[in-house]
């Protein structure tokens, strides 16, 4: 990691291939539900430069529009996208990647991820499909079209399948992570292998924000419950991907270095009863929560 702002503020991490990645991103899932780039435009104004999108989100074109209108050079942004379940497979990856580049109006990506390890629950040939998908991504990486490649929603047995014979090791794994669902086995597995963990749904929905422990800690540190959740990721060197349509909340979600969680409080958050889980699991049908 690269410490820019003193003893406790991390501005960038360094991936296992030497690429620097910002320590906080803006998640664009549902950020263009109003069929406009307004929310993403506001996020740029709030100071975000790392944006996480995906072909499934339908936000790539709006992100491109907001970046173009900002007047800020492309090189100052870190753009990540993901290929969807029906875009897996060697040939499909190549065409999906070109669509994403066209949507984003760029000639390279900073990070490209496989969105899910299985195209559908119970898919028997996922090991071979993942290997073929990864081989295509390796070729795009080696051609200089992607600065780093990685995974999303992969559990240790999925990642191990990739690591057995890959040429390029995954740089990140993006998982659901928040108090009440911190997936410690995945986090520890990735850390031991130099894979940076990213947290989608880092605030964990209103159920987590209303948890007595989270509210207690928000009062203790004089911050919002959302900031407690985000700090829970940041302080463990996990990149949170918060999203918001409110400019004030966007700025608040970047203000994570004016306080430090005590170790006891991190342990308490890590051992909260399960709450706020989305119901998503890569090997099973979505649970009704």
PDB file of C-alpha atoms in Angstrom:
ATOM      1  CA  UNK A   1       0.000   0.000   0.000  1.00  0.00           C
ATOM      2  CA  UNK A   2       1.041   3.599  -0.484  1.00  0.00           C
ATOM      3  CA  UNK A   3       0.531   5.999   2.412  1.00  0.00           C
ATOM      4  CA  UNK A   4       0.083   9.562   1.101  1.00  0.00           C
ATOM      5  CA  UNK A   5      -1.485  11.525   3.920  1.00  0.00           C
ATOM      6  CA  UNK A   6       0.357  10.613   7.084  1.00  0.00           C
ATOM      7  CA  UNK A   7       0.112   7.820   9.621  1.00  0.00           C
ATOM      8  CA  UNK A   8      -3.407   6.585   9.039  1.00  0.00           C
ATOM      9  CA  UNK A   9      -4.636   7.732   5.643  1.00  0.00           C
ATOM     10  CA  UNK A  10      -4.171   5.411   2.700  1.00  0.00           C
ATOM     11  CA  UNK A  11      -4.828   6.965  -0.695  1.00  0.00           C
ATOM     12  CA  UNK A  12      -3.754   4.013  -2.837  1.00  0.00           C
ATOM     13  CA  UNK A  13      -2.956   0.345  -2.540  1.00  0.00           C
ATOM     14  CA  UNK A  14      -0.469  -1.418  -4.787  1.00  0.00           C
ATOM     15  CA  UNK A  15      -1.823  -4.536  -6.485  1.00  0.00           C
ATOM     16  CA  UNK A  16       0.225  -7.705  -6.843  1.00  0.00           C
ATOM     17  CA  UNK A  17       1.321  -6.583 -10.332  1.00  0.00           C
ATOM     18  CA  UNK A  18       2.514  -3.152  -9.155  1.00  0.00           C
ATOM     19  CA  UNK A  19      -0.519  -1.140 -10.335  1.00  0.00           C
ATOM     20  CA  UNK A  20      -1.751   1.530  -7.915  1.00  0.00           C
ATOM     21  CA  UNK A  21      -5.473   1.451  -7.108  1.00  0.00           C
ATOM     22  CA  UNK A  22      -7.389   4.113  -5.134  1.00  0.00           C
ATOM     23  CA  UNK A  23      -8.448   3.093  -1.629  1.00  0.00           C
ATOM     24  CA  UNK A  24     -12.130   4.026  -2.078  1.00  0.00           C
ATOM     25  CA  UNK A  25     -14.353   3.622  -5.139  1.00  0.00           C
ATOM     26  CA  UNK A  26     -17.818   4.762  -6.175  1.00  0.00           C
ATOM     27  CA  UNK A  27     -20.150   1.891  -7.036  1.00  0.00           C
ATOM     28  CA  UNK A  28     -22.398   2.611 -10.000  1.00  0.00           C
ATOM     29  CA  UNK A  29     -24.983  -0.162  -9.587  1.00  0.00           C
ATOM     30  CA  UNK A  30     -28.396   1.546 -10.068  1.00  0.00           C
ATOM     31  CA  UNK A  31     -26.601   4.899 -10.336  1.00  0.00           C
ATOM     32  CA  UNK A  32     -28.345   5.645 -13.634  1.00  0.00           C
ATOM     33  CA  UNK A  33     -31.869   4.474 -12.797  1.00  0.00           C
ATOM     34  CA  UNK A  34     -33.044   7.933 -13.845  1.00  0.00           C
ATOM     35  CA  UNK A  35     -31.517   7.290 -17.277  1.00  0.00           C
ATOM     36  CA  UNK A  36     -28.999  10.086 -16.845  1.00  0.00           C
ATOM     37  CA  UNK A  37     -25.396  10.625 -15.771  1.00  0.00           C
ATOM     38  CA  UNK A  38     -26.381  13.047 -12.999  1.00  0.00           C
ATOM     39  CA  UNK A  39     -25.455  10.810 -10.050  1.00  0.00           C
ATOM     40  CA  UNK A  40     -22.065   9.879 -11.508  1.00  0.00           C
ATOM     41  CA  UNK A  41     -21.440  13.491 -12.424  1.00  0.00           C
ATOM     42  CA  UNK A  42     -22.105  14.447  -8.800  1.00  0.00           C
ATOM     43  CA  UNK A  43     -19.732  11.741  -7.589  1.00  0.00           C
ATOM     44  CA  UNK A  44     -16.944  13.165  -9.721  1.00  0.00           C
ATOM     45  CA  UNK A  45     -17.692  16.566  -8.226  1.00  0.00           C
ATOM     46  CA  UNK A  46     -17.514  15.063  -4.733  1.00  0.00           C
ATOM     47  CA  UNK A  47     -13.991  13.839  -5.453  1.00  0.00           C
ATOM     48  CA  UNK A  48     -14.324  10.228  -6.590  1.00  0.00           C
ATOM     49  CA  UNK A  49     -11.905   9.098  -9.291  1.00  0.00           C
ATOM     50  CA  UNK A  50     -12.282   5.324  -9.021  1.00  0.00           C
ATOM     51  CA  UNK A  51     -15.548   4.074 -10.524  1.00  0.00           C
ATOM     52  CA  UNK A  52     -16.800   0.487 -10.449  1.00  0.00           C
ATOM     53  CA  UNK A  53     -19.212  -0.486 -13.216  1.00  0.00           C
ATOM     54  CA  UNK A  54     -20.243  -3.662 -15.070  1.00  0.00           C
ATOM     55  CA  UNK A  55     -21.917  -4.626 -18.313  1.00  0.00           C
ATOM     56  CA  UNK A  56     -24.885  -5.863 -16.237  1.00  0.00           C
ATOM     57  CA  UNK A  57     -25.337  -2.498 -14.501  1.00  0.00           C
ATOM     58  CA  UNK A  58     -26.137  -0.565 -17.669  1.00  0.00           C
ATOM     59  CA  UNK A  59     -24.075   2.363 -16.388  1.00  0.00           C
ATOM     60  CA  UNK A  60     -21.002   2.186 -18.628  1.00  0.00           C
ATOM     61  CA  UNK A  61     -22.308   4.721 -21.157  1.00  0.00           C
ATOM     62  CA  UNK A  62     -23.400   7.116 -18.402  1.00  0.00           C
ATOM     63  CA  UNK A  63     -19.997   6.870 -16.748  1.00  0.00           C
ATOM     64  CA  UNK A  64     -18.365   7.689 -20.085  1.00  0.00           C
ATOM     65  CA  UNK A  65     -20.655  10.699 -20.493  1.00  0.00           C
ATOM     66  CA  UNK A  66     -19.903  12.012 -17.001  1.00  0.00           C
ATOM     67  CA  UNK A  67     -16.145  11.613 -17.420  1.00  0.00           C
ATOM     68  CA  UNK A  68     -16.178  13.339 -20.797  1.00  0.00           C
ATOM     69  CA  UNK A  69     -18.224  16.256 -19.470  1.00  0.00           C
ATOM     70  CA  UNK A  70     -15.969  16.644 -16.419  1.00  0.00           C
ATOM     71  CA  UNK A  71     -13.047  17.781 -18.569  1.00  0.00           C
ATOM     72  CA  UNK A  72     -10.729  15.711 -16.355  1.00  0.00           C
ATOM     73  CA  UNK A  73      -8.220  13.607 -18.323  1.00  0.00           C
ATOM     74  CA  UNK A  74      -9.005   9.896 -18.611  1.00  0.00           C
ATOM     75  CA  UNK A  75      -5.663   9.011 -17.023  1.00  0.00           C
ATOM     76  CA  UNK A  76      -6.794  10.577 -13.738  1.00  0.00           C
ATOM     77  CA  UNK A  77      -9.631   8.052 -13.439  1.00  0.00           C
ATOM     78  CA  UNK A  78      -9.448   4.424 -12.414  1.00  0.00           C
ATOM     79  CA  UNK A  79     -12.194   2.549 -14.260  1.00  0.00           C
ATOM     80  CA  UNK A  80     -13.215  -1.011 -13.441  1.00  0.00           C
ATOM     81  CA  UNK A  81     -15.842  -3.106 -15.198  1.00  0.00           C
ATOM     82  CA  UNK A  82     -17.049  -6.688 -15.050  1.00  0.00           C
ATOM     83  CA  UNK A  83     -18.197  -9.278 -17.581  1.00  0.00           C
ATOM     84  CA  UNK A  84     -21.583 -10.837 -16.917  1.00  0.00           C
ATOM     85  CA  UNK A  85     -22.614 -14.489 -16.608  1.00  0.00           C
ATOM     86  CA  UNK A  86     -23.662 -14.779 -20.253  1.00  0.00           C
ATOM     87  CA  UNK A  87     -20.348 -13.235 -21.405  1.00  0.00           C
ATOM     88  CA  UNK A  88     -18.169 -16.017 -19.981  1.00  0.00           C
ATOM     89  CA  UNK A  89     -16.092 -18.264 -22.237  1.00  0.00           C
ATOM     90  CA  UNK A  90     -13.008 -17.511 -24.307  1.00  0.00           C
ATOM     91  CA  UNK A  91     -14.624 -15.959 -27.406  1.00  0.00           C
ATOM     92  CA  UNK A  92     -17.419 -14.273 -25.485  1.00  0.00           C
ATOM     93  CA  UNK A  93     -14.929 -12.423 -23.295  1.00  0.00           C
ATOM     94  CA  UNK A  94     -13.210 -10.832 -26.271  1.00  0.00           C
ATOM     95  CA  UNK A  95     -16.453  -9.461 -27.718  1.00  0.00           C
ATOM     96  CA  UNK A  96     -17.801  -8.434 -24.300  1.00  0.00           C
ATOM     97  CA  UNK A  97     -14.616  -6.522 -23.593  1.00  0.00           C
ATOM     98  CA  UNK A  98     -14.850  -4.622 -26.871  1.00  0.00           C
ATOM     99  CA  UNK A  99     -18.475  -3.675 -26.090  1.00  0.00           C
ATOM    100  CA  UNK A 100     -17.398  -2.390 -22.704  1.00  0.00           C
ATOM    101  CA  UNK A 101     -14.584  -0.324 -24.230  1.00  0.00           C
ATOM    102  CA  UNK A 102     -17.029   1.162 -26.737  1.00  0.00           C
ATOM    103  CA  UNK A 103     -19.543   1.935 -24.012  1.00  0.00           C
ATOM    104  CA  UNK A 104     -16.908   3.608 -21.888  1.00  0.00           C
ATOM    105  CA  UNK A 105     -15.330   5.429 -24.851  1.00  0.00           C
ATOM    106  CA  UNK A 106     -11.860   4.376 -23.817  1.00  0.00           C
ATOM    107  CA  UNK A 107      -9.134   2.214 -25.291  1.00  0.00           C
ATOM    108  CA  UNK A 108      -8.171   0.461 -22.053  1.00  0.00           C
ATOM    109  CA  UNK A 109      -9.526  -0.546 -18.649  1.00  0.00           C
ATOM    110  CA  UNK A 110      -7.743  -0.178 -15.358  1.00  0.00           C
ATOM    111  CA  UNK A 111      -9.399  -3.313 -13.970  1.00  0.00           C
ATOM    112  CA  UNK A 112     -11.599  -6.031 -15.490  1.00  0.00           C
ATOM    113  CA  UNK A 113     -13.330  -8.709 -13.430  1.00  0.00           C
ATOM    114  CA  UNK A 114     -15.300 -11.919 -13.914  1.00  0.00           C
ATOM    115  CA  UNK A 115     -18.585 -10.960 -12.242  1.00  0.00           C
ATOM    116  CA  UNK A 116     -19.594 -14.435 -10.971  1.00  0.00           C
ATOM    117  CA  UNK A 117     -17.872 -17.853 -11.041  1.00  0.00           C
ATOM    118  CA  UNK A 118     -20.963 -19.750 -12.231  1.00  0.00           C
ATOM    119  CA  UNK A 119     -23.311 -18.683 -15.036  1.00  0.00           C
ATOM    120  CA  UNK A 120     -26.185 -20.284 -13.112  1.00  0.00           C
ATOM    121  CA  UNK A 121     -26.605 -22.347  -9.915  1.00  0.00           C
ATOM    122  CA  UNK A 122     -25.718 -25.998 -10.376  1.00  0.00           C
ATOM    123  CA  UNK A 123     -23.661 -25.415 -13.550  1.00  0.00           C
ATOM    124  CA  UNK A 124     -21.435 -28.505 -13.680  1.00  0.00           C
ATOM    125  CA  UNK A 125     -18.663 -27.365 -16.000  1.00  0.00           C
ATOM    126  CA  UNK A 126     -17.821 -24.140 -14.169  1.00  0.00           C
ATOM    127  CA  UNK A 127     -14.178 -25.079 -13.600  1.00  0.00           C
ATOM    128  CA  UNK A 128     -13.402 -25.319 -17.304  1.00  0.00           C
ATOM    129  CA  UNK A 129     -15.547 -22.298 -18.137  1.00  0.00           C
ATOM    130  CA  UNK A 130     -13.738 -20.162 -15.564  1.00  0.00           C
ATOM    131  CA  UNK A 131     -10.352 -21.280 -16.901  1.00  0.00           C
ATOM    132  CA  UNK A 132     -11.328 -20.398 -20.491  1.00  0.00           C
ATOM    133  CA  UNK A 133     -12.695 -17.063 -19.376  1.00  0.00           C
ATOM    134  CA  UNK A 134      -9.535 -16.305 -17.410  1.00  0.00           C
ATOM    135  CA  UNK A 135      -7.298 -17.273 -20.346  1.00  0.00           C
ATOM    136  CA  UNK A 136      -9.020 -14.670 -22.532  1.00  0.00           C
ATOM    137  CA  UNK A 137      -8.601 -12.048 -19.825  1.00  0.00           C
ATOM    138  CA  UNK A 138      -4.928 -12.930 -19.476  1.00  0.00           C
ATOM    139  CA  UNK A 139      -4.453 -12.345 -23.211  1.00  0.00           C
ATOM    140  CA  UNK A 140      -6.164  -8.939 -23.004  1.00  0.00           C
ATOM    141  CA  UNK A 141      -3.959  -8.082 -20.040  1.00  0.00           C
ATOM    142  CA  UNK A 142      -0.802  -9.224 -21.797  1.00  0.00           C
ATOM    143  CA  UNK A 143      -1.802  -7.163 -24.855  1.00  0.00           C
ATOM    144  CA  UNK A 144      -1.833  -4.050 -22.648  1.00  0.00           C
ATOM    145  CA  UNK A 145      -5.588  -3.464 -22.925  1.00  0.00           C
ATOM    146  CA  UNK A 146      -6.211  -3.994 -19.203  1.00  0.00           C
ATOM    147  CA  UNK A 147      -3.918  -2.843 -16.398  1.00  0.00           C
ATOM    148  CA  UNK A 148      -5.114  -5.494 -13.929  1.00  0.00           C
ATOM    149  CA  UNK A 149      -7.530  -8.433 -13.962  1.00  0.00           C
ATOM    150  CA  UNK A 150      -9.460 -10.015 -11.146  1.00  0.00           C
ATOM    151  CA  UNK A 151     -12.549 -11.726  -9.823  1.00  0.00           C
ATOM    152  CA  UNK A 152     -15.877 -10.934  -8.200  1.00  0.00           C
ATOM    153  CA  UNK A 153     -17.912 -13.162  -5.884  1.00  0.00           C
ATOM    154  CA  UNK A 154     -15.317 -15.941  -6.088  1.00  0.00           C
ATOM    155  CA  UNK A 155     -14.930 -18.120  -2.995  1.00  0.00           C
ATOM    156  CA  UNK A 156     -11.681 -19.953  -2.144  1.00  0.00           C
ATOM    157  CA  UNK A 157     -12.533 -23.107  -4.118  1.00  0.00           C
ATOM    158  CA  UNK A 158     -13.345 -20.978  -7.184  1.00  0.00           C
ATOM    159  CA  UNK A 159     -10.114 -18.981  -6.864  1.00  0.00           C
ATOM    160  CA  UNK A 160      -8.022 -22.106  -6.326  1.00  0.00           C
ATOM    161  CA  UNK A 161      -9.293 -23.427  -9.650  1.00  0.00           C
ATOM    162  CA  UNK A 162      -7.882 -20.311 -11.368  1.00  0.00           C
ATOM    163  CA  UNK A 163      -4.597 -20.343  -9.461  1.00  0.00           C
ATOM    164  CA  UNK A 164      -3.766 -23.949 -10.415  1.00  0.00           C
ATOM    165  CA  UNK A 165      -2.539 -23.075 -13.906  1.00  0.00           C
ATOM    166  CA  UNK A 166      -2.928 -19.333 -14.507  1.00  0.00           C
ATOM    167  CA  UNK A 167      -0.203 -17.211 -16.074  1.00  0.00           C
ATOM    168  CA  UNK A 168      -1.475 -14.034 -14.383  1.00  0.00           C
ATOM    169  CA  UNK A 169      -2.641 -14.182 -10.776  1.00  0.00           C
ATOM    170  CA  UNK A 170      -5.906 -12.405  -9.922  1.00  0.00           C
ATOM    171  CA  UNK A 171      -5.217  -8.954  -8.489  1.00  0.00           C
ATOM    172  CA  UNK A 172      -8.503  -8.512  -6.605  1.00  0.00           C
ATOM    173  CA  UNK A 173     -11.599 -10.347  -5.463  1.00  0.00           C
ATOM    174  CA  UNK A 174     -14.740  -8.262  -5.018  1.00  0.00           C
ATOM    175  CA  UNK A 175     -17.163  -9.742  -2.469  1.00  0.00           C
ATOM    176  CA  UNK A 176     -20.136  -8.727  -0.369  1.00  0.00           C
ATOM    177  CA  UNK A 177     -18.578  -7.451   2.854  1.00  0.00           C
ATOM    178  CA  UNK A 178     -19.984  -5.476   5.766  1.00  0.00           C
ATOM    179  CA  UNK A 179     -20.596  -5.847   9.508  1.00  0.00           C
ATOM    180  CA  UNK A 180     -22.844  -8.861   9.861  1.00  0.00           C
ATOM    181  CA  UNK A 181     -21.476 -10.515   6.711  1.00  0.00           C
ATOM    182  CA  UNK A 182     -17.702 -10.170   6.580  1.00  0.00           C
ATOM    183  CA  UNK A 183     -16.833 -13.504   4.891  1.00  0.00           C
ATOM    184  CA  UNK A 184     -13.703 -14.009   6.990  1.00  0.00           C
ATOM    185  CA  UNK A 185     -12.690 -17.245   5.221  1.00  0.00           C
ATOM    186  CA  UNK A 186     -12.575 -15.459   1.854  1.00  0.00           C
ATOM    187  CA  UNK A 187     -10.774 -12.423   3.264  1.00  0.00           C
ATOM    188  CA  UNK A 188      -8.093 -14.538   4.953  1.00  0.00           C
ATOM    189  CA  UNK A 189      -7.632 -16.757   1.893  1.00  0.00           C
ATOM    190  CA  UNK A 190      -7.101 -13.737  -0.355  1.00  0.00           C
ATOM    191  CA  UNK A 191      -4.710 -12.008   2.037  1.00  0.00           C
ATOM    192  CA  UNK A 192      -2.522 -15.102   2.224  1.00  0.00           C
ATOM    193  CA  UNK A 193      -2.247 -15.091  -1.577  1.00  0.00           C
ATOM    194  CA  UNK A 194      -1.721 -11.378  -2.221  1.00  0.00           C
ATOM    195  CA  UNK A 195      -5.215 -10.788  -3.633  1.00  0.00           C
ATOM    196  CA  UNK A 196      -6.741  -7.459  -2.594  1.00  0.00           C
ATOM    197  CA  UNK A 197     -10.304  -7.693  -1.300  1.00  0.00           C
ATOM    198  CA  UNK A 198     -12.966  -5.187  -2.355  1.00  0.00           C
ATOM    199  CA  UNK A 199     -16.311  -4.764  -0.594  1.00  0.00           C
ATOM    200  CA  UNK A 200     -19.561  -4.438  -2.477  1.00  0.00           C
ATOM    201  CA  UNK A 201     -22.562  -3.486  -0.343  1.00  0.00           C
ATOM    202  CA  UNK A 202     -20.136  -2.218   2.340  1.00  0.00           C
ATOM    203  CA  UNK A 203     -22.958  -0.466   4.196  1.00  0.00           C
ATOM    204  CA  UNK A 204     -25.122  -3.571   4.157  1.00  0.00           C
ATOM    205  CA  UNK A 205     -28.538  -1.970   3.753  1.00  0.00           C
ATOM    206  CA  UNK A 206     -30.686  -0.349   6.420  1.00  0.00           C
ATOM    207  CA  UNK A 207     -30.724  -3.454   8.616  1.00  0.00           C
ATOM    208  CA  UNK A 208     -27.023  -3.033   9.344  1.00  0.00           C
ATOM    209  CA  UNK A 209     -27.312   0.727   9.854  1.00  0.00           C
ATOM    210  CA  UNK A 210     -30.029   0.085  12.438  1.00  0.00           C
ATOM    211  CA  UNK A 211     -28.033  -2.540  14.338  1.00  0.00           C
ATOM    212  CA  UNK A 212     -27.558  -1.493  17.994  1.00  0.00           C
ATOM    213  CA  UNK A 213     -23.782  -2.081  17.882  1.00  0.00           C
ATOM    214  CA  UNK A 214     -23.319   0.018  14.730  1.00  0.00           C
ATOM    215  CA  UNK A 215     -25.437   2.823  16.194  1.00  0.00           C
ATOM    216  CA  UNK A 216     -23.529   2.602  19.487  1.00  0.00           C
ATOM    217  CA  UNK A 217     -20.187   2.968  17.702  1.00  0.00           C
ATOM    218  CA  UNK A 218     -21.481   5.822  15.541  1.00  0.00           C
ATOM    219  CA  UNK A 219     -22.324   7.720  18.725  1.00  0.00           C
ATOM    220  CA  UNK A 220     -18.980   6.788  20.310  1.00  0.00           C
ATOM    221  CA  UNK A 221     -16.918   8.114  17.387  1.00  0.00           C
ATOM    222  CA  UNK A 222     -19.354  10.945  16.508  1.00  0.00           C
ATOM    223  CA  UNK A 223     -19.792   9.755  12.918  1.00  0.00           C
ATOM    224  CA  UNK A 224     -22.654   8.221  10.919  1.00  0.00           C
ATOM    225  CA  UNK A 225     -23.497   4.492  11.004  1.00  0.00           C
ATOM    226  CA  UNK A 226     -22.497   4.342   7.329  1.00  0.00           C
ATOM    227  CA  UNK A 227     -19.041   5.693   8.174  1.00  0.00           C
ATOM    228  CA  UNK A 228     -18.638   2.965  10.809  1.00  0.00           C
ATOM    229  CA  UNK A 229     -19.389   0.326   8.164  1.00  0.00           C
ATOM    230  CA  UNK A 230     -16.998   1.845   5.632  1.00  0.00           C
ATOM    231  CA  UNK A 231     -14.243   2.294   8.200  1.00  0.00           C
ATOM    232  CA  UNK A 232     -14.682  -1.384   9.107  1.00  0.00           C
ATOM    233  CA  UNK A 233     -13.508  -2.164   5.568  1.00  0.00           C
ATOM    234  CA  UNK A 234     -10.869   0.565   5.215  1.00  0.00           C
ATOM    235  CA  UNK A 235      -9.147  -0.225   8.486  1.00  0.00           C
ATOM    236  CA  UNK A 236      -8.766  -3.842   7.377  1.00  0.00           C
ATOM    237  CA  UNK A 237      -7.207  -2.778   4.041  1.00  0.00           C
ATOM    238  CA  UNK A 238     -10.355  -3.677   2.107  1.00  0.00           C
ATOM    239  CA  UNK A 239     -11.547  -1.280  -0.600  1.00  0.00           C
ATOM    240  CA  UNK A 240     -15.186  -0.260  -0.067  1.00  0.00           C
ATOM    241  CA  UNK A 241     -17.429   0.452  -3.055  1.00  0.00           C
ATOM    242  CA  UNK A 242     -20.136   2.685  -1.570  1.00  0.00           C
ATOM    243  CA  UNK A 243     -22.874   4.202  -3.684  1.00  0.00           C
ATOM    244  CA  UNK A 244     -25.230   7.071  -2.983  1.00  0.00           C
ATOM    245  CA  UNK A 245     -27.363   9.550  -4.893  1.00  0.00           C
ATOM    246  CA  UNK A 246     -26.880  12.279  -2.285  1.00  0.00           C
ATOM    247  CA  UNK A 247     -23.965  14.666  -2.681  1.00  0.00           C
ATOM    248  CA  UNK A 248     -23.653  15.065   1.104  1.00  0.00           C
ATOM    249  CA  UNK A 249     -23.542  11.306   1.578  1.00  0.00           C
ATOM    250  CA  UNK A 250     -20.995  10.962  -1.209  1.00  0.00           C
ATOM    251  CA  UNK A 251     -18.662  13.362   0.565  1.00  0.00           C
ATOM    252  CA  UNK A 252     -19.355  11.770   3.944  1.00  0.00           C
ATOM    253  CA  UNK A 253     -18.406   8.369   2.525  1.00  0.00           C
ATOM    254  CA  UNK A 254     -14.994   9.769   1.599  1.00  0.00           C
ATOM    255  CA  UNK A 255     -14.445  11.214   5.097  1.00  0.00           C
ATOM    256  CA  UNK A 256     -13.054   8.088   6.716  1.00  0.00           C
ATOM    257  CA  UNK A 257      -9.771   9.283   8.205  1.00  0.00           C
ATOM    258  CA  UNK A 258     -10.885  11.678  10.916  1.00  0.00           C
ATOM    259  CA  UNK A 259     -11.356   8.735  13.309  1.00  0.00           C
ATOM    260  CA  UNK A 260      -9.883   5.309  14.001  1.00  0.00           C
ATOM    261  CA  UNK A 261     -11.773   2.263  15.265  1.00  0.00           C
ATOM    262  CA  UNK A 262     -10.295   0.615  18.337  1.00  0.00           C
ATOM    263  CA  UNK A 263      -9.288  -3.007  17.855  1.00  0.00           C
ATOM    264  CA  UNK A 264     -11.932  -4.215  20.288  1.00  0.00           C
ATOM    265  CA  UNK A 265     -14.595  -2.522  18.171  1.00  0.00           C
ATOM    266  CA  UNK A 266     -13.276  -4.127  14.974  1.00  0.00           C
ATOM    267  CA  UNK A 267     -13.537  -7.524  16.659  1.00  0.00           C
ATOM    268  CA  UNK A 268     -17.081  -6.756  17.797  1.00  0.00           C
ATOM    269  CA  UNK A 269     -18.090  -5.774  14.271  1.00  0.00           C
ATOM    270  CA  UNK A 270     -16.368  -8.870  12.860  1.00  0.00           C
ATOM    271  CA  UNK A 271     -18.355 -11.173  15.141  1.00  0.00           C
ATOM    272  CA  UNK A 272     -21.801  -9.603  14.813  1.00  0.00           C
ATOM    273  CA  UNK A 273     -24.612 -12.068  14.107  1.00  0.00           C
ATOM    274  CA  UNK A 274     -25.364 -12.345  10.389  1.00  0.00           C
ATOM    275  CA  UNK A 275     -27.417  -9.409   9.199  1.00  0.00           C
ATOM    276  CA  UNK A 276     -27.867  -7.418   6.017  1.00  0.00           C
ATOM    277  CA  UNK A 277     -26.908 -10.315   3.736  1.00  0.00           C
ATOM    278  CA  UNK A 278     -28.132  -9.749   0.179  1.00  0.00           C
ATOM    279  CA  UNK A 279     -29.131 -13.391  -0.252  1.00  0.00           C
ATOM    280  CA  UNK A 280     -26.595 -13.810  -3.074  1.00  0.00           C
ATOM    281  CA  UNK A 281     -24.292 -16.836  -3.083  1.00  0.00           C
ATOM    282  CA  UNK A 282     -22.284 -17.905  -6.134  1.00  0.00           C
ATOM    283  CA  UNK A 283     -23.097 -21.612  -5.802  1.00  0.00           C
ATOM    284  CA  UNK A 284     -26.788 -21.344  -4.968  1.00  0.00           C
ATOM    285  CA  UNK A 285     -29.995 -19.713  -6.105  1.00  0.00           C
ATOM    286  CA  UNK A 286     -30.597 -16.333  -4.543  1.00  0.00           C
ATOM    287  CA  UNK A 287     -32.109 -16.667  -1.077  1.00  0.00           C
ATOM    288  CA  UNK A 288     -35.277 -14.770  -0.248  1.00  0.00           C
ATOM    289  CA  UNK A 289     -34.388 -12.492   2.655  1.00  0.00           C
TER     290      UNK A 289
END
